[in-house]
Short mmCIF file of C-alpha atoms in Angstrom, two decimals:
data_model
loop_
_atom_site.label_atom_id
_atom_site.label_comp_id
_atom_site.label_asym_id
_atom_site.label_seq_id
_atom_site.Cartn_x
_atom_site.Cartn_y
_atom_site.Cartn_z
CA MET Z 1 -5.07 -38.91 -23.54
CA ASN Z 2 -1.87 -37.34 -24.81
CA PRO Z 3 0.56 -39.37 -27.36
CA PHE Z 4 2.83 -40.12 -24.51
CA ALA Z 5 0.24 -41.59 -22.61
CA ARG Z 6 -1.10 -43.68 -25.22
CA ARG Z 7 2.63 -45.02 -25.87
CA LEU Z 8 2.82 -46.07 -22.43
CA VAL Z 9 -0.61 -48.17 -22.31
CA GLY Z 10 1.39 -49.60 -25.56
CA ALA Z 11 3.93 -50.23 -23.89
CA ALA Z 12 2.52 -52.27 -20.95
CA ILE Z 13 0.93 -54.27 -23.19
CA ILE Z 14 4.02 -55.12 -24.96
CA ALA Z 15 5.62 -55.79 -21.96
CA LEU Z 16 2.73 -58.16 -21.12
CA GLY Z 17 2.68 -60.15 -23.96
CA ALA Z 18 6.50 -59.87 -24.26
CA ALA Z 19 6.67 -61.70 -20.91
CA ALA Z 20 3.77 -63.99 -21.54
CA VAL Z 21 5.18 -65.32 -24.84
CA ALA Z 22 9.07 -65.35 -24.91
CA GLY Z 23 10.16 -63.94 -21.71
CA ALA Z 24 11.69 -60.72 -23.53
CA GLY Z 25 10.43 -57.94 -25.65
CA PRO Z 26 11.89 -54.99 -28.12
CA VAL Z 27 13.96 -52.61 -26.17
CA LEU Z 28 12.10 -49.42 -25.61
CA ALA Z 29 13.29 -45.81 -25.30
CA ASP Z 30 13.45 -44.25 -22.06
CA THR Z 31 10.86 -41.74 -20.85
CA PRO Z 32 11.50 -38.03 -22.10
CA LYS Z 33 13.80 -35.90 -19.84
CA ASP Z 34 11.35 -33.69 -19.17
CA THR Z 35 8.58 -35.95 -18.40
CA PHE Z 36 8.15 -37.70 -14.82
CA VAL Z 37 6.55 -41.18 -15.16
CA MET Z 38 4.96 -43.16 -12.75
CA ALA Z 39 2.94 -46.20 -11.72
CA TRP Z 40 0.79 -46.71 -9.27
CA GLN Z 41 -2.24 -48.13 -7.81
CA PHE Z 42 -4.67 -45.09 -7.05
CA ASP Z 43 -8.03 -46.30 -7.37
CA ASP Z 44 -9.25 -44.87 -4.11
CA ILE Z 45 -9.34 -41.22 -5.22
CA VAL Z 46 -12.55 -40.01 -5.55
CA THR Z 47 -12.42 -36.23 -5.58
CA LEU Z 48 -10.03 -33.72 -6.11
CA ASP Z 49 -11.36 -31.29 -4.06
CA PRO Z 50 -8.84 -30.65 -0.99
CA GLY Z 51 -11.91 -29.90 1.40
CA GLU Z 52 -13.39 -33.28 0.71
CA ILE Z 53 -10.19 -35.25 -0.06
CA PHE Z 54 -10.05 -38.29 2.73
CA GLU Z 55 -7.92 -40.85 1.12
CA LEU Z 56 -4.25 -41.41 0.84
CA SER Z 57 -3.67 -41.09 -2.69
CA GLY Z 58 -6.45 -37.71 -2.83
CA ALA Z 59 -3.99 -36.28 -0.08
CA GLU Z 60 -0.79 -37.17 -2.17
CA TYR Z 61 -2.31 -35.29 -5.34
CA GLY Z 62 -3.23 -32.21 -3.25
CA SER Z 63 0.47 -31.75 -2.14
CA GLN Z 64 1.31 -31.45 -5.58
CA VAL Z 65 -1.27 -28.79 -6.72
CA TYR Z 66 -2.07 -26.84 -3.63
CA ASP Z 67 0.22 -24.59 -0.91
CA ARG Z 68 -0.63 -25.22 2.45
CA LEU Z 69 -0.53 -22.63 5.50
CA VAL Z 70 2.40 -24.56 7.36
CA THR Z 71 4.36 -27.51 6.67
CA TYR Z 72 6.44 -29.90 8.89
CA ASP Z 73 10.40 -31.13 8.20
CA VAL Z 74 9.94 -34.29 6.82
CA ASN Z 75 13.15 -35.59 7.99
CA ASP Z 76 11.91 -33.99 11.77
CA VAL Z 77 8.56 -33.89 12.02
CA SER Z 78 8.90 -31.91 15.57
CA LYS Z 79 10.29 -28.86 13.40
CA ILE Z 80 6.98 -27.10 11.84
CA ASN Z 81 7.37 -24.55 8.84
CA GLY Z 82 5.71 -21.97 7.72
CA HIS Z 83 4.42 -22.00 4.01
CA VAL Z 84 2.15 -20.02 2.70
CA ALA Z 85 2.33 -18.31 6.30
CA GLU Z 86 6.04 -17.09 6.85
CA SER Z 87 5.15 -16.33 10.59
CA TRP Z 88 2.84 -16.48 13.22
CA THR Z 89 1.87 -15.37 16.90
CA VAL Z 90 -0.20 -16.85 19.48
CA SER Z 91 -2.06 -14.96 21.91
CA ASP Z 92 -1.08 -15.13 25.75
CA ASP Z 93 -4.44 -17.38 26.16
CA GLY Z 94 -3.75 -19.83 23.56
CA LYS Z 95 -6.87 -19.23 21.90
CA THR Z 96 -6.21 -16.56 18.84
CA PHE Z 97 -3.51 -17.65 16.27
CA THR Z 98 -2.14 -14.79 13.74
CA PHE Z 99 -0.37 -15.64 10.71
CA LYS Z 100 1.24 -13.23 8.53
CA ILE Z 101 0.87 -14.61 4.92
CA ARG Z 102 3.82 -14.72 2.68
CA ASP Z 103 3.87 -12.02 -0.09
CA GLY Z 104 4.02 -12.67 -3.75
CA ILE Z 105 2.30 -16.05 -4.26
CA LYS Z 106 0.04 -16.55 -7.28
CA PHE Z 107 -2.35 -19.08 -7.94
CA HIS Z 108 -2.39 -20.59 -11.36
CA SER Z 109 -4.68 -18.39 -12.39
CA GLY Z 110 -2.81 -15.70 -12.56
CA ASN Z 111 -4.88 -14.18 -9.39
CA PRO Z 112 -2.63 -12.84 -6.05
CA LEU Z 113 -2.91 -15.41 -3.21
CA THR Z 114 -3.99 -13.35 -0.04
CA ALA Z 115 -5.17 -13.92 3.39
CA GLU Z 116 -8.93 -13.67 2.27
CA ASP Z 117 -8.34 -16.80 -0.21
CA VAL Z 118 -6.86 -18.52 3.17
CA ALA Z 119 -9.90 -17.67 5.02
CA TYR Z 120 -11.97 -18.48 2.29
CA SER Z 121 -10.49 -22.13 2.18
CA PHE Z 122 -11.12 -22.92 5.75
CA GLN Z 123 -14.33 -21.20 5.46
CA ARG Z 124 -15.93 -23.54 2.49
CA ALA Z 125 -14.32 -26.60 4.34
CA VAL Z 126 -16.30 -25.99 7.27
CA LYS Z 127 -19.63 -24.99 5.58
CA MET Z 128 -19.13 -27.99 3.25
CA ASN Z 129 -18.44 -30.62 6.01
CA LYS Z 130 -17.13 -32.95 4.06
CA GLY Z 131 -15.05 -35.67 5.60
CA PRO Z 132 -11.97 -33.90 6.64
CA ALA Z 133 -14.26 -31.32 7.66
CA PHE Z 134 -13.56 -32.35 11.46
CA ILE Z 135 -9.92 -31.42 11.34
CA LEU Z 136 -11.45 -27.72 11.57
CA THR Z 137 -14.35 -28.31 13.20
CA GLN Z 138 -12.56 -29.62 16.45
CA PHE Z 139 -11.62 -26.19 17.20
CA GLY Z 140 -15.35 -25.16 17.98
CA LEU Z 141 -15.59 -23.59 14.17
CA THR Z 142 -19.25 -24.15 12.74
CA PRO Z 143 -21.13 -22.90 9.57
CA GLU Z 144 -22.66 -20.09 11.43
CA ASN Z 145 -19.18 -18.70 13.41
CA VAL Z 146 -16.58 -19.80 11.20
CA ASP Z 147 -16.51 -16.08 9.16
CA GLN Z 148 -15.81 -14.65 12.53
CA LYS Z 149 -13.39 -17.24 14.05
CA VAL Z 150 -11.20 -17.39 10.86
CA ARG Z 151 -10.89 -13.98 9.02
CA ALA Z 152 -8.51 -11.70 7.12
CA THR Z 153 -7.96 -8.39 8.72
CA ASP Z 154 -5.84 -7.35 5.90
CA PRO Z 155 -4.59 -8.80 2.67
CA ARG Z 156 -1.57 -10.37 4.78
CA THR Z 157 -3.30 -11.56 7.73
CA LEU Z 158 -5.32 -14.04 9.12
CA VAL Z 159 -6.64 -14.29 12.22
CA PHE Z 160 -7.75 -17.96 13.68
CA GLU Z 161 -9.76 -18.41 17.31
CA THR Z 162 -9.93 -21.52 18.82
CA ASP Z 163 -12.89 -22.60 21.09
CA LYS Z 164 -10.58 -23.55 23.93
CA ALA Z 165 -6.78 -23.33 25.01
CA TYR Z 166 -4.89 -26.10 23.00
CA ALA Z 167 -1.58 -27.20 22.93
CA PRO Z 168 -0.21 -24.69 20.25
CA THR Z 169 1.77 -27.75 18.28
CA PHE Z 170 -1.34 -29.74 18.27
CA VAL Z 171 -3.35 -26.70 16.77
CA LEU Z 172 -0.44 -26.08 13.90
CA TYR Z 173 -0.22 -29.95 12.91
CA CYS Z 174 -3.85 -29.38 11.97
CA MET Z 175 -2.89 -26.52 9.50
CA THR Z 176 -0.44 -29.26 7.81
CA ALA Z 177 -3.37 -30.95 6.64
CA ASP Z 178 -4.50 -31.16 3.40
CA VAL Z 179 -7.98 -29.64 4.15
CA THR Z 180 -6.09 -26.35 5.14
CA SER Z 181 -4.72 -26.05 1.35
CA VAL Z 182 -5.49 -22.75 -0.06
CA VAL Z 183 -7.87 -22.64 -3.15
CA ASP Z 184 -8.30 -19.65 -5.64
CA ALA Z 185 -11.37 -17.92 -3.86
CA LYS Z 186 -12.03 -15.60 -7.11
CA LEU Z 187 -11.75 -19.19 -9.27
CA VAL Z 188 -13.74 -21.27 -7.24
CA LYS Z 189 -16.76 -18.64 -6.19
CA SER Z 190 -17.03 -18.48 -10.09
CA LYS Z 191 -17.89 -22.07 -10.39
CA GLU Z 192 -20.53 -22.50 -7.90
CA VAL Z 193 -23.23 -23.77 -8.58
CA ASN Z 194 -26.50 -23.95 -6.06
CA GLY Z 195 -24.54 -22.98 -3.26
CA ASP Z 196 -22.03 -25.92 -3.44
CA PHE Z 197 -18.57 -23.78 -2.45
CA GLY Z 198 -17.75 -24.76 -6.26
CA ASN Z 199 -17.44 -28.57 -4.94
CA ALA Z 200 -18.64 -30.10 -8.33
CA TRP Z 201 -16.08 -28.15 -10.35
CA LEU Z 202 -13.12 -28.49 -8.27
CA LYS Z 203 -14.06 -32.31 -7.86
CA THR Z 204 -12.32 -32.63 -11.24
CA ASN Z 205 -10.35 -29.65 -11.75
CA SER Z 206 -7.95 -27.61 -9.39
CA ALA Z 207 -7.56 -23.91 -8.13
CA GLY Z 208 -4.15 -24.03 -7.08
CA SER Z 209 -0.73 -22.21 -6.26
CA GLY Z 210 1.76 -25.38 -5.97
CA PRO Z 211 4.49 -26.56 -7.92
CA PHE Z 212 1.89 -28.32 -10.44
CA VAL Z 213 -1.27 -27.71 -12.44
CA LEU Z 214 -3.51 -30.42 -13.03
CA LYS Z 215 -4.11 -31.39 -16.45
CA GLN Z 216 -6.42 -33.96 -16.40
CA TRP Z 217 -7.66 -36.87 -14.04
CA LYS Z 218 -9.43 -40.03 -15.09
CA ALA Z 219 -10.26 -42.32 -12.49
CA SER Z 220 -8.60 -45.75 -12.19
CA GLU Z 221 -6.17 -44.41 -15.23
CA LEU Z 222 -4.20 -41.64 -15.51
CA LEU Z 223 -3.23 -38.11 -13.43
CA SER Z 224 -1.53 -35.84 -15.20
CA PHE Z 225 0.24 -32.59 -14.47
CA ASP Z 226 2.30 -29.53 -16.25
CA ALA Z 227 4.78 -27.52 -14.28
CA ASN Z 228 3.86 -24.16 -12.90
CA PRO Z 229 6.87 -21.96 -14.14
CA HIS Z 230 5.85 -19.39 -11.91
CA TYR Z 231 5.84 -21.27 -8.73
CA TRP Z 232 7.06 -19.20 -5.98
CA GLY Z 233 9.20 -21.43 -4.46
CA GLY Z 234 10.82 -22.12 -8.13
CA ALA Z 235 9.74 -23.90 -11.03
CA PRO Z 236 10.09 -27.77 -11.15
CA THR Z 237 13.02 -29.06 -13.49
CA VAL Z 238 10.31 -31.32 -15.26
CA LYS Z 239 7.89 -30.09 -17.60
CA ARG Z 240 5.05 -32.53 -17.15
CA VAL Z 241 4.32 -35.27 -14.91
CA LEU Z 242 2.40 -38.35 -15.58
CA VAL Z 243 1.15 -40.68 -13.21
CA ARG Z 244 -0.58 -43.84 -14.22
CA HIS Z 245 -2.72 -46.59 -12.66
CA ILE Z 246 -1.10 -50.14 -13.07
CA ALA Z 247 -2.99 -52.21 -10.50
CA GLU Z 248 -0.37 -55.35 -11.19
CA PRO Z 249 2.70 -54.99 -9.45
CA ALA Z 250 4.04 -57.37 -12.17
CA THR Z 251 3.40 -54.82 -14.79
CA GLN Z 252 5.08 -52.35 -12.86
CA ARG Z 253 8.00 -53.88 -12.51
CA LEU Z 254 8.43 -54.68 -16.04
CA LEU Z 255 7.78 -50.89 -17.09
CA LEU Z 256 10.09 -50.05 -14.85
CA GLU Z 257 13.11 -52.46 -15.98
CA LYS Z 258 12.24 -51.17 -19.49
CA GLY Z 259 12.38 -47.59 -18.73
CA ASP Z 260 8.82 -47.15 -19.92
CA VAL Z 261 8.40 -45.57 -15.87
CA ASP Z 262 10.68 -43.76 -13.96
CA VAL Z 263 9.12 -44.94 -10.53
CA ALA Z 264 7.36 -48.06 -9.45
CA ARG Z 265 5.09 -47.71 -6.14
CA ASN Z 266 3.23 -51.19 -5.49
CA LEU Z 267 6.27 -54.17 -6.02
CA LYS Z 268 5.85 -57.09 -3.75
CA PRO Z 269 8.45 -58.12 -1.61
CA GLU Z 270 9.79 -61.08 -3.96
CA GLN Z 271 10.45 -58.38 -6.69
CA PHE Z 272 12.91 -56.08 -5.14
CA GLU Z 273 15.96 -58.26 -4.35
CA PRO Z 274 16.26 -59.20 -8.10
CA LEU Z 275 16.11 -55.01 -8.85
CA ARG Z 276 18.81 -54.76 -5.93
CA GLY Z 277 21.26 -56.35 -8.63
CA ASN Z 278 19.83 -54.08 -11.44
CA ASP Z 279 22.41 -51.01 -11.68
CA LYS Z 280 19.95 -49.04 -13.45
CA ILE Z 281 17.36 -49.42 -10.42
CA ARG Z 282 17.48 -48.01 -7.14
CA ILE Z 283 15.42 -49.44 -3.78
CA VAL Z 284 14.25 -46.35 -1.54
CA GLN Z 285 12.47 -47.40 1.87
CA SER Z 286 10.06 -44.60 3.44
CA PRO Z 287 8.45 -45.82 6.92
CA LYS Z 288 4.89 -43.95 6.83
CA GLY Z 289 2.38 -43.17 9.74
CA THR Z 290 0.09 -45.37 7.97
CA LEU Z 291 -1.76 -48.67 9.40
CA TYR Z 292 -3.32 -51.33 7.78
CA TYR Z 293 -6.64 -52.81 9.45
CA PHE Z 294 -10.07 -54.23 9.12
CA GLY Z 295 -13.05 -52.87 10.68
CA LEU Z 296 -16.05 -54.67 12.20
CA ASN Z 297 -19.49 -53.11 11.60
CA GLN Z 298 -21.29 -53.03 14.90
CA LYS Z 299 -24.57 -52.52 13.11
CA ASN Z 300 -24.25 -56.47 12.32
CA GLU Z 301 -25.44 -58.41 15.64
CA ILE Z 302 -22.62 -60.88 15.58
CA LEU Z 303 -19.83 -58.62 15.05
CA ALA Z 304 -21.23 -56.34 17.93
CA LYS Z 305 -20.74 -59.28 20.66
CA PRO Z 306 -17.34 -58.20 22.53
CA GLU Z 307 -16.34 -61.85 22.34
CA VAL Z 308 -16.62 -61.92 18.74
CA ARG Z 309 -14.47 -58.65 18.04
CA LYS Z 310 -11.74 -60.39 20.34
CA ALA Z 311 -11.90 -63.57 19.11
CA MET Z 312 -11.18 -61.74 15.52
CA LYS Z 313 -7.87 -60.48 16.48
CA TYR Z 314 -6.60 -63.78 16.91
CA LEU Z 315 -7.79 -65.02 13.95
CA VAL Z 316 -5.07 -63.19 12.11
CA ASP Z 317 -1.68 -64.56 11.64
CA TYR Z 318 0.41 -61.28 11.78
CA ASP Z 319 3.87 -62.53 12.08
CA GLY Z 320 3.19 -65.40 8.96
CA MET Z 321 1.92 -62.31 6.79
CA ALA Z 322 4.86 -60.03 8.19
CA LYS Z 323 7.63 -62.84 6.88
CA THR Z 324 5.75 -62.97 3.58
CA ILE Z 325 3.02 -60.48 2.19
CA MET Z 326 4.47 -57.81 4.23
CA ASN Z 327 8.23 -58.50 4.17
CA GLY Z 328 9.68 -54.94 3.50
CA LEU Z 329 6.24 -53.47 3.17
CA GLY Z 330 5.68 -53.26 6.90
CA THR Z 331 5.83 -54.17 10.33
CA VAL Z 332 3.47 -55.76 12.88
CA HIS Z 333 1.81 -53.08 14.81
CA GLN Z 334 -1.51 -53.21 16.97
CA ALA Z 335 -1.80 -50.15 18.76
CA PHE Z 336 -4.15 -46.98 16.76
CA LEU Z 337 -0.93 -44.72 17.06
CA PRO Z 338 2.03 -44.96 14.85
CA LYS Z 339 5.73 -45.70 16.51
CA GLY Z 340 7.17 -42.11 16.38
CA PHE Z 341 3.85 -40.59 17.53
CA LEU Z 342 3.50 -39.00 20.94
CA GLY Z 343 2.10 -41.77 23.76
CA ALA Z 344 2.59 -44.40 21.02
CA VAL Z 345 2.02 -48.02 22.52
CA ASN Z 346 4.44 -51.04 20.66
CA ASP Z 347 2.55 -53.80 22.84
CA ASN Z 348 1.34 -56.43 20.23
CA PRO Z 349 -0.72 -58.46 22.30
CA TYR Z 350 -2.53 -60.59 20.12
CA LYS Z 351 -1.02 -63.45 18.34
CA TYR Z 352 -2.52 -66.03 15.88
CA ASP Z 353 -4.69 -68.37 17.99
CA PRO Z 354 -7.53 -70.14 16.58
CA ALA Z 355 -7.98 -72.34 20.05
CA LYS Z 356 -8.55 -69.27 21.88
CA ALA Z 357 -10.78 -67.43 19.04
CA LYS Z 358 -13.18 -70.67 18.79
CA GLU Z 359 -13.35 -70.56 22.75
CA LEU Z 360 -14.52 -66.61 22.33
CA LEU Z 361 -17.05 -67.73 19.77
CA LYS Z 362 -18.37 -70.16 21.94
CA GLN Z 363 -18.95 -67.87 24.34
CA ALA Z 364 -20.75 -65.52 22.11
CA GLY Z 365 -23.26 -68.14 21.12
CA TYR Z 366 -21.17 -69.15 18.04
CA PRO Z 367 -19.72 -72.73 18.95
CA ASP Z 368 -19.94 -73.63 14.86
CA GLY Z 369 -18.73 -70.18 13.72
CA PHE Z 370 -20.47 -68.27 11.14
CA SER Z 371 -19.67 -66.66 7.77
CA ILE Z 372 -19.36 -62.57 6.96
CA THR Z 373 -18.24 -60.76 3.85
CA MET Z 374 -14.84 -58.51 3.79
CA ASP Z 375 -14.68 -55.71 1.21
CA VAL Z 376 -11.49 -55.00 0.12
CA ARG Z 377 -9.21 -53.29 -2.39
CA ASN Z 378 -8.51 -55.38 -5.46
CA THR Z 379 -4.70 -54.14 -5.04
CA SER Z 380 -1.90 -55.59 -3.51
CA PRO Z 381 -1.05 -56.22 -0.71
CA SER Z 382 -4.46 -55.54 0.46
CA MET Z 383 -6.20 -58.67 -1.52
CA ASP Z 384 -2.97 -60.84 -0.41
CA MET Z 385 -3.74 -60.18 3.10
CA ALA Z 386 -7.38 -60.46 3.00
CA GLN Z 387 -7.05 -63.88 1.55
CA ALA Z 388 -4.23 -64.81 3.88
CA ILE Z 389 -7.02 -63.80 6.52
CA GLN Z 390 -9.57 -65.47 4.99
CA GLY Z 391 -7.48 -68.62 5.09
CA SER Z 392 -6.36 -68.08 9.04
CA ALA Z 393 -10.03 -67.35 9.83
CA ALA Z 394 -11.40 -70.21 8.78
CA ALA Z 395 -9.46 -72.36 11.25
CA GLY Z 396 -11.19 -70.52 13.76
CA GLY Z 397 -14.55 -71.61 12.26
CA VAL Z 398 -14.87 -67.94 10.35
CA LYS Z 399 -15.81 -68.46 6.88
CA ILE Z 400 -15.03 -65.12 5.24
CA ASN Z 401 -16.43 -64.12 1.76
CA LEU Z 402 -14.07 -61.51 0.19
CA LEU Z 403 -16.15 -58.90 -2.07
CA PRO Z 404 -13.03 -57.07 -3.85
CA ALA Z 405 -13.61 -54.03 -5.81
CA ASP Z 406 -11.38 -50.51 -7.05
CA GLY Z 407 -10.91 -47.68 -4.12
CA LYS Z 408 -13.57 -45.94 -5.16
CA GLN Z 409 -16.25 -48.08 -4.69
CA VAL Z 410 -14.86 -49.71 -1.78
CA VAL Z 411 -14.57 -46.26 -0.08
CA THR Z 412 -18.05 -45.08 -1.02
CA LYS Z 413 -19.51 -48.34 0.83
CA TYR Z 414 -17.59 -47.69 3.60
CA ARG Z 415 -18.68 -44.16 4.21
CA ALA Z 416 -22.48 -45.07 4.09
CA ARG Z 417 -21.49 -47.85 6.51
CA ASN Z 418 -23.03 -50.95 4.64
CA HIS Z 419 -19.87 -53.26 4.95
CA ASP Z 420 -19.97 -56.24 7.43
CA MET Z 421 -15.95 -56.35 7.62
CA LEU Z 422 -13.75 -53.81 5.40
CA LEU Z 423 -10.18 -54.01 5.05
CA TYR Z 424 -8.31 -50.51 4.17
CA GLN Z 425 -5.52 -48.24 5.58
CA TRP Z 426 -5.50 -45.16 7.32
CA GLY Z 427 -2.83 -42.84 7.26
CA ALA Z 428 -2.50 -39.84 9.98
CA ASP Z 429 -3.76 -36.74 8.62
CA TYR Z 430 -1.15 -34.59 10.95
CA GLN Z 431 1.81 -35.32 13.17
CA ASP Z 432 -0.19 -34.81 16.54
CA PRO Z 433 -1.63 -38.00 18.28
CA HIS Z 434 -4.96 -36.66 18.48
CA THR Z 435 -5.46 -37.18 14.36
CA ASN Z 436 -5.67 -40.78 15.05
CA ALA Z 437 -7.40 -40.86 18.84
CA ASP Z 438 -10.17 -38.89 17.18
CA THR Z 439 -10.93 -41.63 14.57
CA PHE Z 440 -10.05 -44.74 16.32
CA ALA Z 441 -11.26 -43.48 20.18
CA ALA Z 442 -13.87 -40.52 19.74
CA ASN Z 443 -17.40 -40.85 18.25
CA PRO Z 444 -19.45 -38.16 19.77
CA ASP Z 445 -22.52 -39.09 17.65
CA ASN Z 446 -23.51 -42.44 16.09
CA ALA Z 447 -26.66 -41.55 14.28
CA ASP Z 448 -26.61 -42.23 10.54
CA ASN Z 449 -26.82 -38.48 9.65
CA ALA Z 450 -23.82 -37.57 12.58
CA LYS Z 451 -21.88 -34.62 11.26
CA ALA Z 452 -18.61 -36.13 12.04
CA LYS Z 453 -17.95 -39.47 10.66
CA PRO Z 454 -14.64 -40.76 12.03
CA LEU Z 455 -13.72 -44.59 11.58
CA THR Z 456 -15.66 -45.52 14.90
CA TRP Z 457 -18.75 -44.05 13.32
CA ARG Z 458 -18.31 -45.95 9.85
CA ASN Z 459 -18.11 -49.08 12.29
CA ALA Z 460 -20.87 -47.79 14.24
CA TRP Z 461 -19.00 -48.11 17.47
CA ASP Z 462 -20.84 -45.83 20.01
CA ILE Z 463 -18.42 -44.90 22.60
CA PRO Z 464 -19.31 -41.79 24.79
CA ASP Z 465 -17.06 -42.49 27.88
CA LEU Z 466 -13.82 -42.99 25.61
CA THR Z 467 -15.08 -39.87 23.29
CA LYS Z 468 -15.16 -38.04 26.51
CA LYS Z 469 -11.57 -39.22 27.53
CA THR Z 470 -10.21 -38.17 24.01
CA GLU Z 471 -11.42 -34.69 24.13
CA ALA Z 472 -9.59 -34.45 27.85
CA ALA Z 473 -6.18 -35.76 25.96
CA VAL Z 474 -6.26 -32.77 23.60
CA GLN Z 475 -7.10 -30.39 25.81
CA GLU Z 476 -4.17 -31.53 28.27
CA ARG Z 477 -1.00 -28.98 27.95
CA ASP Z 478 1.28 -30.77 29.74
CA THR Z 479 3.16 -33.21 27.06
CA ALA Z 480 4.13 -36.00 29.76
CA LYS Z 481 0.50 -36.50 31.07
CA ARG Z 482 -0.81 -36.22 27.63
CA ALA Z 483 1.18 -39.16 26.48
CA ALA Z 484 -0.05 -40.90 29.44
CA MET Z 485 -3.41 -40.19 28.44
CA TYR Z 486 -2.79 -41.62 24.61
CA GLU Z 487 -1.43 -44.60 26.30
CA GLU Z 488 -4.50 -45.48 28.25
CA LEU Z 489 -6.66 -44.68 25.16
CA GLN Z 490 -4.75 -47.21 23.28
CA ARG Z 491 -5.03 -50.32 25.15
CA THR Z 492 -8.54 -49.43 25.63
CA VAL Z 493 -9.04 -49.62 22.02
CA LEU Z 494 -6.98 -52.73 21.73
CA ASP Z 495 -9.07 -54.62 24.20
CA GLU Z 496 -12.17 -53.41 23.12
CA SER Z 497 -12.66 -52.02 19.85
CA PRO Z 498 -13.87 -53.45 16.48
CA PHE Z 499 -10.84 -52.19 14.89
CA VAL Z 500 -8.01 -55.28 13.95
CA ILE Z 501 -4.87 -53.36 13.50
CA MET Z 502 -2.18 -55.35 12.01
CA PHE Z 503 0.96 -53.42 10.52
CA GLN Z 504 2.22 -50.34 10.12
CA GLN Z 505 3.47 -49.53 6.68
CA THR Z 506 6.91 -49.01 5.40
CA GLU Z 507 6.53 -47.80 1.83
CA VAL Z 508 9.29 -49.12 -0.83
CA ILE Z 509 9.54 -47.40 -4.26
CA ALA Z 510 11.56 -48.68 -6.83
CA GLU Z 511 13.63 -45.66 -8.90
CA ARG Z 512 15.23 -45.26 -12.11
CA SER Z 513 19.08 -44.40 -10.91
CA ASN Z 514 18.66 -41.29 -13.38
CA VAL Z 515 15.86 -40.22 -11.34
CA SER Z 516 16.92 -37.91 -8.44
CA GLY Z 517 14.98 -34.82 -6.03
CA LEU Z 518 12.12 -37.04 -4.98
CA VAL Z 519 10.76 -36.61 -1.50
CA TRP Z 520 9.28 -39.71 0.42
CA GLY Z 521 7.79 -38.19 3.76
CA PRO Z 522 6.16 -40.03 6.71
CA SER Z 523 2.84 -39.69 5.28
CA PHE Z 524 1.30 -39.67 1.66
CA ASP Z 525 0.40 -36.00 1.44
CA ALA Z 526 4.15 -35.56 2.58
CA ASN Z 527 5.03 -36.72 -0.75
CA TYR Z 528 6.79 -34.26 -3.26
CA TYR Z 529 7.47 -34.51 -6.74
CA TRP Z 530 8.46 -30.50 -7.00
CA LYS Z 531 12.13 -30.98 -7.18
CA VAL Z 532 12.24 -34.20 -9.15
CA SER Z 533 15.02 -34.14 -12.30
CA LYS Z 534 16.48 -36.69 -14.62
CA LYS Z 535 19.43 -37.10 -15.83
#
């Protein structure tokens, strides 16, 4: 750990001790002008490989280190912009996309970025077949055909062929996803072991061309970056970034007020108002396309009963949590498409009704209720929400035993389908409605060894008919018809699914007033540190 990191840890201890003993501690110097320091809960990071990253914090990491083929305007997501690709064309039949790759980009290694690197990045993601691979394989790409379907015809030209004609914007939005991050093919190939495409090495290292270079990652402890002085878009103003995993919101606030961190990311609602009166701190709100939900594993015979699934949706005090735990951090939203997406349904049909839940449980054969476990990240506000659900469900006869753990443990268990109930967040992978429909309303293969593993698969919800409807919606090129199809899908999921969707997140960030230039986008992979500066 570098000296400044040690100092920050010491500052946290001093701050906590001072708060506990005297309510005030020694005045500590502000963070260095050339260093951006952030307190954040990022215990959900399980890998740094962009071909494998599938959690919110990992996606944000990737946006600092890697460049993607295209991006979108964070202030107007309908505007798709070139990034590594400076331009593109679409064939008349809608199945071939040809991208012209920007000249002059170099990886952190010094190797030039070419169309071959882009093709390899896509090919390795498909062949590794990790969690986010479906974003590419949904276009008919397989390990057997991807080398022919995604290819560089010269150093500046990439050809991407789809199996069917889709709405061009849908294809382009998928190109903004983290899985399309461009890796340094020469470097990654040199790190390959036993045909793993460099995955073991890239889990803890980087091979990007972005504005920052990974310096160190310690799980649930530290992320640090050095500025890339040769970044093609312009060198960052700060020389380094230090992100500390600080689990306790109270500690984050103390560090922020003392000037030991520049930004705090996970404060509770009751901490905002006192900070608004501090002229050294500003509060920033960033609506996110991120949903808080809990899933009911259909491998559990109790949870597999339709009446139980519906009963659980009546055992959540949505309004009560909205006014307390989520006050300012999110709004009640029960459909799988966030507000702002094409076809989003903003109906919230479920209210807290223990009597109705009891009647449904009686119909299911559980007049006295039942006991069940819920896995949850031991962070705020997730733990607060889980405890509230535990209390509200008890009124309906459902005893929930909470199993708190760090994000990495929770994610690993979830991916193995070994939970009963699990509370988590889901963030859109790209700004098209198919991103959430494909994970909440489609499950092409419910077998344990399935290739695609969306949230429906994680919760063992076998839905062949709904999967066909989801596939039809993504192929519809008429915008109005497509929107209507997504509305129907959402209402079916609201009624029948094992997902209890509760809130759409608003991220609230507290920044020191001498900090500027941070971008807080509509998704975590659209949060950027590149232009941060400090007075």
